[in-house]
XYZ file of C-alpha atoms in Angstrom:
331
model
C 20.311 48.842 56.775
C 20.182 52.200 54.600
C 17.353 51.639 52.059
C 17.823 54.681 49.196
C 15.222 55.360 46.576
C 14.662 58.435 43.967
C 11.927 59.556 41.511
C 12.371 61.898 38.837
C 10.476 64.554 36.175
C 11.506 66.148 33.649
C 9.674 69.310 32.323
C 10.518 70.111 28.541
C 8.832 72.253 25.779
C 6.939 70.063 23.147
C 5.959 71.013 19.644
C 3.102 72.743 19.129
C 3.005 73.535 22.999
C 2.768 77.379 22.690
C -0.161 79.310 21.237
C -0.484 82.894 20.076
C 2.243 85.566 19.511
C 4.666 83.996 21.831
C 5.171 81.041 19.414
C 6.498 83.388 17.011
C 9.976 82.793 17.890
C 9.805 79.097 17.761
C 8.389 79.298 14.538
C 11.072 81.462 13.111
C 13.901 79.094 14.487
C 14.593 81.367 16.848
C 13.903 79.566 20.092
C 13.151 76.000 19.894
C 10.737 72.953 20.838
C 12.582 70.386 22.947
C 13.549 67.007 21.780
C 11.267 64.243 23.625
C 13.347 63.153 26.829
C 14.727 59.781 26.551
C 12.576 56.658 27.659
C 15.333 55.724 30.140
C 17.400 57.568 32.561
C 20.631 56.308 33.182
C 23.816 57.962 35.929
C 24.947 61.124 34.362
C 21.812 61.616 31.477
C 20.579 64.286 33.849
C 23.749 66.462 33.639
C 24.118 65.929 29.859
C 20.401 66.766 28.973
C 20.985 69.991 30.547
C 24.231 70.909 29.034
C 22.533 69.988 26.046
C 19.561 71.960 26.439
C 16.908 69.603 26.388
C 15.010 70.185 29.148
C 13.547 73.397 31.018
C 14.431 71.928 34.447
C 14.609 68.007 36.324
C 12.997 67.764 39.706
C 15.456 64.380 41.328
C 13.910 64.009 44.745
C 16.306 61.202 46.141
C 15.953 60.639 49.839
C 16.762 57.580 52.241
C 16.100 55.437 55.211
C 18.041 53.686 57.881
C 16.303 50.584 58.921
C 17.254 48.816 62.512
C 15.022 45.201 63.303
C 12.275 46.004 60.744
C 12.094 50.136 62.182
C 12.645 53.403 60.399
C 15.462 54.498 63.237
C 17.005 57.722 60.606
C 16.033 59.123 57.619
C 17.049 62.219 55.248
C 16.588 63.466 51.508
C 19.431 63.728 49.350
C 18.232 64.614 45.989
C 18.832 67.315 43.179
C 17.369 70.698 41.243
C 18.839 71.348 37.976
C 17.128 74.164 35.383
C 18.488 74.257 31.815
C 19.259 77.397 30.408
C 17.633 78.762 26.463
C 19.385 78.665 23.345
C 18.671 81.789 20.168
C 19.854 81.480 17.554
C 20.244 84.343 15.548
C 21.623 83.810 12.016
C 25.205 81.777 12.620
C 25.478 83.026 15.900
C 23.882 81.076 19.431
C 23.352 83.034 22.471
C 22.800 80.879 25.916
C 20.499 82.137 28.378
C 20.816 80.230 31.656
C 17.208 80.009 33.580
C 16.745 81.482 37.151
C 16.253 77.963 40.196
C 14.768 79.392 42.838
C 14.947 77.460 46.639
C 14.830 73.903 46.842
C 11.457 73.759 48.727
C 11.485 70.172 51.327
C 9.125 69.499 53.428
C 10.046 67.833 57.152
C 9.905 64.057 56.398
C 6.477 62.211 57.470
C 7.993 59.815 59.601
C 6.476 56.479 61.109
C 8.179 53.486 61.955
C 6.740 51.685 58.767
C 7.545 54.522 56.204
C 9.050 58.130 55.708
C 7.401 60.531 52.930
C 9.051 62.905 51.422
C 8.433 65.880 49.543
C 10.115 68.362 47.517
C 9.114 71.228 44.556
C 12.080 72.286 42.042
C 11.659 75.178 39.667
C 12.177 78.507 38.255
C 12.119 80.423 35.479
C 13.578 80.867 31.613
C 16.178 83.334 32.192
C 15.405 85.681 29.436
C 12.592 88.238 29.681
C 8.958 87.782 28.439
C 6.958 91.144 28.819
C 3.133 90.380 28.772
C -0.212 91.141 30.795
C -0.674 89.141 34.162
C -3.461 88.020 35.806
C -3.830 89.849 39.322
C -1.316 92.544 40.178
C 0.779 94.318 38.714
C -1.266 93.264 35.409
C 2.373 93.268 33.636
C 5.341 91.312 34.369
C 8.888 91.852 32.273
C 10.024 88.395 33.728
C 9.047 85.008 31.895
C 6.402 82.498 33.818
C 7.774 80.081 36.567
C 7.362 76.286 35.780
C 7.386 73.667 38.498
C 7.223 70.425 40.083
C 6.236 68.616 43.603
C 7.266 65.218 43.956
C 6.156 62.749 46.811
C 7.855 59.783 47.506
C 7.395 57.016 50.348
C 10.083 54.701 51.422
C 8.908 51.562 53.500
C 10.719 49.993 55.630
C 10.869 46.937 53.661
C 12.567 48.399 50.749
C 9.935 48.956 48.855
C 8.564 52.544 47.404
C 5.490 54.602 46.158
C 5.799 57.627 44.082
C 3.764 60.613 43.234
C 2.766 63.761 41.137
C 1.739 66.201 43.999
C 1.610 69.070 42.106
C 3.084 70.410 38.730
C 2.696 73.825 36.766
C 0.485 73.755 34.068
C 2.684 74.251 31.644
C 5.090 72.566 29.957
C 5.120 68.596 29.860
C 6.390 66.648 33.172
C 7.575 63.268 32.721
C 7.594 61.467 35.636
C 10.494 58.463 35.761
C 10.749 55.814 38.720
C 13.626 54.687 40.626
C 14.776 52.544 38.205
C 14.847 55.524 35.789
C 11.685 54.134 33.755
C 9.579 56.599 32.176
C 6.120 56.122 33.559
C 4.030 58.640 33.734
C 3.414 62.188 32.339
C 1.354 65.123 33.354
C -1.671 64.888 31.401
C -2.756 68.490 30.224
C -0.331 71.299 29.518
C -2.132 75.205 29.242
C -0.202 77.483 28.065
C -2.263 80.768 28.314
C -2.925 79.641 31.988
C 0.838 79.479 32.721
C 1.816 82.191 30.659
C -0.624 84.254 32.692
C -1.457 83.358 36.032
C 2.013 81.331 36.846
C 3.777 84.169 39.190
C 4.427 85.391 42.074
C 1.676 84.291 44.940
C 0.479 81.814 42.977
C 3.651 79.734 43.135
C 5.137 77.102 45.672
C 7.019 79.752 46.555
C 3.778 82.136 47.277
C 0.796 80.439 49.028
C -0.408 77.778 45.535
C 0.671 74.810 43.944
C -1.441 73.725 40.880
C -2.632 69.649 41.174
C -1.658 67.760 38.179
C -3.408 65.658 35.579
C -1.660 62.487 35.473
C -1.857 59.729 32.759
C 0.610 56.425 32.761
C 3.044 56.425 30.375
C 2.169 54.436 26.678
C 3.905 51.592 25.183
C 7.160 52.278 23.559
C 5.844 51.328 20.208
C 3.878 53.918 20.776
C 6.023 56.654 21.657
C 7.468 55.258 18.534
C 5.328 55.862 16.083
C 4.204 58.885 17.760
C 7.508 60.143 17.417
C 7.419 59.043 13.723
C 3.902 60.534 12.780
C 4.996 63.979 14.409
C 8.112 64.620 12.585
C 7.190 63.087 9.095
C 5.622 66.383 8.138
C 2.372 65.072 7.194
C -0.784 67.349 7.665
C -2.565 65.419 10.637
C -5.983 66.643 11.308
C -6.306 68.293 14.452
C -9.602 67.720 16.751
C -10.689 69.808 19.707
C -12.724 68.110 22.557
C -13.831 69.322 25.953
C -14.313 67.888 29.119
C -16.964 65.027 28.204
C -16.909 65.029 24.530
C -16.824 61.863 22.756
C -14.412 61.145 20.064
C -16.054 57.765 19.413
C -18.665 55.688 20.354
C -18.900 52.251 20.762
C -20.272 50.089 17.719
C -20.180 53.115 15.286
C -18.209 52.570 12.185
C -14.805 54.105 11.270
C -11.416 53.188 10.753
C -9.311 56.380 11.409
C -6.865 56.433 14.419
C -5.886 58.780 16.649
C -2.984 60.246 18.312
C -3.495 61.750 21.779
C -1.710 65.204 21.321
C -2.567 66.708 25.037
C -5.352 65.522 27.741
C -6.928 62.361 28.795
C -9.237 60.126 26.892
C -11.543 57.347 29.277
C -12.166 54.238 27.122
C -15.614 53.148 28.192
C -16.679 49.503 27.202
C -20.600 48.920 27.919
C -21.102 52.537 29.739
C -17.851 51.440 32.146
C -15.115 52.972 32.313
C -11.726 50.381 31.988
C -8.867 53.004 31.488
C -7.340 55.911 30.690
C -5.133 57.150 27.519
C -3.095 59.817 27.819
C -0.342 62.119 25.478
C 1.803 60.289 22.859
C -1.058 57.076 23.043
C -2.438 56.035 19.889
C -6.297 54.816 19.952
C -8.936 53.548 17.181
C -6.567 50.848 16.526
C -8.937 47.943 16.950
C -11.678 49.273 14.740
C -8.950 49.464 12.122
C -7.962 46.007 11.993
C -11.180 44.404 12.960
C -13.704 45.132 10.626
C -14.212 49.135 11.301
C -16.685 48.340 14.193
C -15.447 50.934 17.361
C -14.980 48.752 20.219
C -14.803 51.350 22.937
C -16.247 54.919 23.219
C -13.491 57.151 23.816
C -14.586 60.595 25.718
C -12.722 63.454 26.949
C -11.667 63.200 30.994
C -10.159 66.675 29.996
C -10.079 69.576 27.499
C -8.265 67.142 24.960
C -6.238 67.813 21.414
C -6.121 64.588 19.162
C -4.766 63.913 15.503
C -6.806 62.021 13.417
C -4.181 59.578 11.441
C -5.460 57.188 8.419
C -4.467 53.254 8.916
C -2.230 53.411 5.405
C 0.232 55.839 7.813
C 1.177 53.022 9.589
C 3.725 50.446 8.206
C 2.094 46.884 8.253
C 1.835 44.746 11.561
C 2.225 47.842 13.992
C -1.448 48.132 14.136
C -2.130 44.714 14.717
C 0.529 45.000 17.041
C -1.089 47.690 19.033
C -4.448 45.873 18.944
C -3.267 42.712 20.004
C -1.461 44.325 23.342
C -4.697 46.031 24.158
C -6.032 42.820 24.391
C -3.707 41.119 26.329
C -3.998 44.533 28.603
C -7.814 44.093 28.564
């Protein structure tokens, strides 16, 4: 019996991703932000994303397993690298930059009779040139950054699969999707200045370094929804700053604002223990809203964090309580 499985990340460029003077394009419409990948991946949305330009590059690691009386007897990988290309637009006129792949990098399959893991890193680099000052030799690079990801996945022998995050570049945002093409996880943090910097030559996959990655499950659609909603309305959200440890609330203080998570992880702590994580695009403070303005979790930084504070009125009536109500069921 051949047993086939996949998982799958996308890397794209969200707003407000890129700080200092190399935002300046993106702010004069020059370059853009990508559009949020979609929730689900269906045949063929990989292809059209990057014709479209929507993503920077799509690690598919797709790999297989023949199974003989309950054995792994064969087994092989049979995935796909694809890197988007950059569109300018200059006045009327759009000029298309393709990006650089480099190698496919596979590892030789962990193989027992129970399971075969697999591993594989996809990646490259923006195709156009992006002079700045390097960490390490030569201290200056013409060529942009290389962005990345390693992908793990197990196949068992009874069908089933595991999936994993080895490794990702710290910048720009990896969603991770499953094999049924469900979006469920993301890398946590993106840092820009640390890519923008350090991200070359040695300390690549393709060098002697890959950089572990922060991950955080996926939120609720409704979520992503209104996330999606709060981002491009245009309002003025203020922005918070937290490092590793901070606290954005603490339990039984008063307060009624809510928060989106922008970038890092948030540990919800009830009673000094921790019960879960929050992670970009997941809205939190929800509860104290709609129950009496009483925090019922502290909320502290896991990692160098950027939140929005949003007031209750933003939202349109019932999606809070909605939000609140499948924390508890979650809880």
């Amino acid at each position: 019996m051949r047993v086939e499985r996949s998982v799958t990340t996308i890397s794209w460029i969200p707003s407000e991703a890129i700080k200092g003077l190399p935002k300046l394009p993106f702010e004069l419409g020059v370059g853009h932000y990508d559009e949020p990948p979609p929730d689900r991946l269906a045949t063929g949305d990989l292809e059209r994303l990057r014709d479209e330009d929507r993503f920077r590059e799509a690690n598919l690691l797709r790999a297989w397993v023949e199974v003989d009386d309950g054995r792994v007897v064969d087994c092989g990988y049979s995935g796909d690298a694809l890197v988007g290309s950059t569109t300018f637009r200059l006045g009327p006129k759009a000029v298309v930059v393709p990006g650089v792949a480099f190698e496919t990098l596979r590892s030789e399959p962990e193989r027992s009779d129970a399971a075969v893991r697999f591993v594989q890193t996809v990646g490259g680099r923006a195709g156009f040139p992006a002079p700045r000052r390097v960490s390490g030799k030569p201290l200056f690079r013409i060529q942009s950054a290389t962005a990345w990801t390693t992908l793990a996945l197990t196949i068992k022998a009874d069908g089933s699969s595991e999936h994993e995050l080895v490794g990702a570049s710290p910048f720009p945002r990896h969603w991770v999707y499953d094999d049924a093409g469900e979006l469920v996880q993301k890398s946590g943090t993106i840092d820009f200045k640390t890519w923008y910097r350090e991200s070359h030559g040695e300390r690549t996959p393709w060098g002697d370094e890959d950089s572990p990655a922060v991950v955080a499950a996926a939120e609720s659609e409704l979520e992503r929804a209104l996330s999606r909603q709060l981002m491009s309305s245009g309002a003025k959200l203020e922005r918070k700053r937290l490092e590793r440890g901070d606290k954005l609330v603490e339990q039984g203080e008063a307060g009624t604002e809510v928060y989106l998570v922008l970038d890092g992880v948030l540990t919800v702590e009830i009673d000094g223990e921790a019960v879960a994580e929050l992670g970009p695009g997941t809205i939190a403070g929800e509860r104290a809203a709609v129950e009496g303005g009483a925090r019922t979790a502290t909320l502290r930084a896991a990692s160098p964090c950027r939140v929005a504070a949003v007031s209750p009125e933003a939202f349109a009536p019932g999606h809070l309580e909605e939000l609140a109500a499948g924390r508890r069921r979650e809880g």
